[in-house]
Short mmCIF file of N, CA and C in Angstrom, two decimals:
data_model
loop_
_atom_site.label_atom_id
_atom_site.label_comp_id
_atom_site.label_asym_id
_atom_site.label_seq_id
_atom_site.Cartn_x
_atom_site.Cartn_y
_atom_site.Cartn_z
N UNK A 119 5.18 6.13 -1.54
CA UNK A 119 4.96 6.61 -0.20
C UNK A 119 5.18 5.49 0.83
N UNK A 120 4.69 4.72 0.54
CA UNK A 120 5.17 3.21 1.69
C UNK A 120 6.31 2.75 1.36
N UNK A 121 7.09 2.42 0.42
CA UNK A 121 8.52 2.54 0.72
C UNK A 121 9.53 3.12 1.54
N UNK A 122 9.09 5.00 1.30
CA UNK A 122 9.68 5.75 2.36
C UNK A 122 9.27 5.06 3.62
N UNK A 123 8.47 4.52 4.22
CA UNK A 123 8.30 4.28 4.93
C UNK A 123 8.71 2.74 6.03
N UNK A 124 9.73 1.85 4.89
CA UNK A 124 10.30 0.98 5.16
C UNK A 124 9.25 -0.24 4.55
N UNK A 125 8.46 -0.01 3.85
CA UNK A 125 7.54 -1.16 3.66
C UNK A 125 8.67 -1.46 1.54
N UNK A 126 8.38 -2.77 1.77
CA UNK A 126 9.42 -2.91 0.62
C UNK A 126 8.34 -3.75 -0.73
N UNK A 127 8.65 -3.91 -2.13
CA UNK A 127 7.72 -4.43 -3.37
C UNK A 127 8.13 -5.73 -3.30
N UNK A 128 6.98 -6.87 -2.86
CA UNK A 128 7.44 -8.34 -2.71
C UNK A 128 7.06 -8.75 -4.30
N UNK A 129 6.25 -8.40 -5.01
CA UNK A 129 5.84 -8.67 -6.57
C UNK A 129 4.70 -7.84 -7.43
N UNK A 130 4.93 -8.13 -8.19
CA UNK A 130 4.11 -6.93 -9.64
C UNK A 130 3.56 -7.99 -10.14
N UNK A 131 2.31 -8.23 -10.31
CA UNK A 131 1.73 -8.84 -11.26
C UNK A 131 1.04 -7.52 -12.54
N UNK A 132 0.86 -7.25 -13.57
CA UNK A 132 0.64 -6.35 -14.48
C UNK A 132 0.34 -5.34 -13.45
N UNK A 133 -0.56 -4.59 -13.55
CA UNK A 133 -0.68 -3.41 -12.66
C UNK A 133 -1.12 -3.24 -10.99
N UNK A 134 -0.66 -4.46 -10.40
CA UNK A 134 -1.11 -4.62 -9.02
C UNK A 134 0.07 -4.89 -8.55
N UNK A 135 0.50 -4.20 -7.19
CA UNK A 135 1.97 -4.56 -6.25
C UNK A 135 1.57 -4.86 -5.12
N UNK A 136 2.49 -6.18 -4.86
CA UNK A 136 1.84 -6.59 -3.90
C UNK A 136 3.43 -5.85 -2.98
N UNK A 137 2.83 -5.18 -1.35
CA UNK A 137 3.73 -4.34 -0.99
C UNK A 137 3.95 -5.17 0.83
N UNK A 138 4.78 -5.28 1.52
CA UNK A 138 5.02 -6.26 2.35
C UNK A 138 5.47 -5.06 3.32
N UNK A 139 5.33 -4.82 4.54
CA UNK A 139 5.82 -4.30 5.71
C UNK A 139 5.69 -4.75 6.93
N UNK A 140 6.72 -5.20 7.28
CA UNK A 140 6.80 -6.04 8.65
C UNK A 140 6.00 -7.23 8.80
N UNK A 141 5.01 -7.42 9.39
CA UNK A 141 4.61 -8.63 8.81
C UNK A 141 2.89 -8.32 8.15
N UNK A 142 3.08 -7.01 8.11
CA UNK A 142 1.64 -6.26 7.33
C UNK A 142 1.78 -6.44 5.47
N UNK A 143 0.98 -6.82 5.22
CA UNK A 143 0.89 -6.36 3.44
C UNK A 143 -0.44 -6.29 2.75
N UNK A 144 0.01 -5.49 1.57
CA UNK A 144 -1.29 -5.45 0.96
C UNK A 144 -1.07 -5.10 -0.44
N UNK A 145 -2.08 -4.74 -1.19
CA UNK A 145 -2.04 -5.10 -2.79
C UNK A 145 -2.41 -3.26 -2.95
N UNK A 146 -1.51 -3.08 -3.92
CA UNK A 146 -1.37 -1.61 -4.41
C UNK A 146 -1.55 -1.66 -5.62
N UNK A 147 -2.73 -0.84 -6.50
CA UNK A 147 -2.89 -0.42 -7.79
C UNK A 147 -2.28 0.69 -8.46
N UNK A 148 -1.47 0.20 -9.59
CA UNK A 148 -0.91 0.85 -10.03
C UNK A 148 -1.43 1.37 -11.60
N UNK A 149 -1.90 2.12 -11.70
CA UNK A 149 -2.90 2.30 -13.20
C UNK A 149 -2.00 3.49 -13.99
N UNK A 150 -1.50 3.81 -15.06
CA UNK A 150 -1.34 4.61 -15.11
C UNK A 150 -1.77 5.55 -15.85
N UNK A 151 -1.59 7.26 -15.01
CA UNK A 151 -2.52 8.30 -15.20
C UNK A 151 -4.13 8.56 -14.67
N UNK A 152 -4.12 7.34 -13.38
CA UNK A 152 -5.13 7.36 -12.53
C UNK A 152 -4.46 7.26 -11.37
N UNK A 153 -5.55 8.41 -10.28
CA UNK A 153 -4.92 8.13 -8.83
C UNK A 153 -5.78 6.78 -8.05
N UNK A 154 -6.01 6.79 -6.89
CA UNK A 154 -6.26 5.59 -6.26
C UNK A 154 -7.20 6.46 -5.29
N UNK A 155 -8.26 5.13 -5.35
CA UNK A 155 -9.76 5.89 -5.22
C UNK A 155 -9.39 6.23 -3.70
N UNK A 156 -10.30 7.01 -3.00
CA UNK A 156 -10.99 7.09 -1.31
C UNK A 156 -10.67 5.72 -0.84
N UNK A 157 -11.43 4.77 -1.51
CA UNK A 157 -12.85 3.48 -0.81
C UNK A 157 -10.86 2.61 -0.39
N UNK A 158 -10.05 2.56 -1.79
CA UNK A 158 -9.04 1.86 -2.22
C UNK A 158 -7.82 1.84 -1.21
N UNK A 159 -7.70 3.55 -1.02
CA UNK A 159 -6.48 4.36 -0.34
C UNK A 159 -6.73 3.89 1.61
N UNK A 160 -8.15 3.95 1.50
CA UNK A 160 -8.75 3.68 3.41
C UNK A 160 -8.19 2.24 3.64
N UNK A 161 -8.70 1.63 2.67
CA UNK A 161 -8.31 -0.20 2.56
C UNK A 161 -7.20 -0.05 2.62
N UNK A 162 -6.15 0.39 1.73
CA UNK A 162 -4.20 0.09 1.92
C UNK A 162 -4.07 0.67 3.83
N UNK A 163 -4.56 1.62 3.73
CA UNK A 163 -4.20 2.30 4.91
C UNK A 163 -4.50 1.55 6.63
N UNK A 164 -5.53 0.81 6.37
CA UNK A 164 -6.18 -0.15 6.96
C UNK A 164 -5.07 -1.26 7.52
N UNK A 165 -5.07 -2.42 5.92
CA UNK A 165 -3.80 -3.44 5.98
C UNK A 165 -2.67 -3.02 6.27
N UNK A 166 -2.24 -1.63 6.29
CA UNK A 166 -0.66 -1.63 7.10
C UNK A 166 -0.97 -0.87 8.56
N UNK A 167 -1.83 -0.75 9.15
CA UNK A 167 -2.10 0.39 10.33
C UNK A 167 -1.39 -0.69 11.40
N UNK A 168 -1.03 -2.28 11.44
CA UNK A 168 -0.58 -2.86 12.40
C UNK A 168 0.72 -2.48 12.41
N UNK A 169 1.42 -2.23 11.44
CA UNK A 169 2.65 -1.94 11.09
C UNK A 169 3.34 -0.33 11.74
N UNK A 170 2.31 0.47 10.53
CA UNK A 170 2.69 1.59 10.44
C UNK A 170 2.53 2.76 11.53
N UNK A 171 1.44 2.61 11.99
CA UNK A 171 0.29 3.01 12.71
C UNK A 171 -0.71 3.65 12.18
N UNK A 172 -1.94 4.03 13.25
CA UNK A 172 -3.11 5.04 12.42
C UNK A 172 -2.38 5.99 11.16
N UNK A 173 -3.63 5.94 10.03
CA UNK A 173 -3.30 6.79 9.34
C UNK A 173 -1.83 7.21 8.93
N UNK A 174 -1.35 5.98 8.72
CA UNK A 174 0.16 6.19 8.22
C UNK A 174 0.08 6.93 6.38
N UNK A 175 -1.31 7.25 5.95
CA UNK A 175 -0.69 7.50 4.50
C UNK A 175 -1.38 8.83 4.46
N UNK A 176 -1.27 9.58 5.53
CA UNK A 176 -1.83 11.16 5.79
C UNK A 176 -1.09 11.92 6.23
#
């Protein structure tokens, strides 16, 4: 979803991406066959809102 959005994958460490947009970034969990909590999804949404704007992942 933040890709579409022009934000691009600066590195993967095992299941964490670290995700870079403009000069916003933040760390994305990648688990698989789990989604990504409330508490987790507010936080990503948070670190790119300078970028993206409000609520860019709604």
């Amino acid at each position: 979803m933040l890709q579409a959005r022009g934000c691009v994958v600066v590195r993967q460490h095992g299941s964490h991406v670290r995700v870079r947009c403009g000069e916003c970034s933040t760390t994305v969990p990648v688990h698989a066959g789990r989604g990504i909590p409330p508490g987790t999804l507010r936080a990503i949404e948070r670190d790119c809102e300078p970028c993206l704007g409000p609520r860019c992942l709604r």
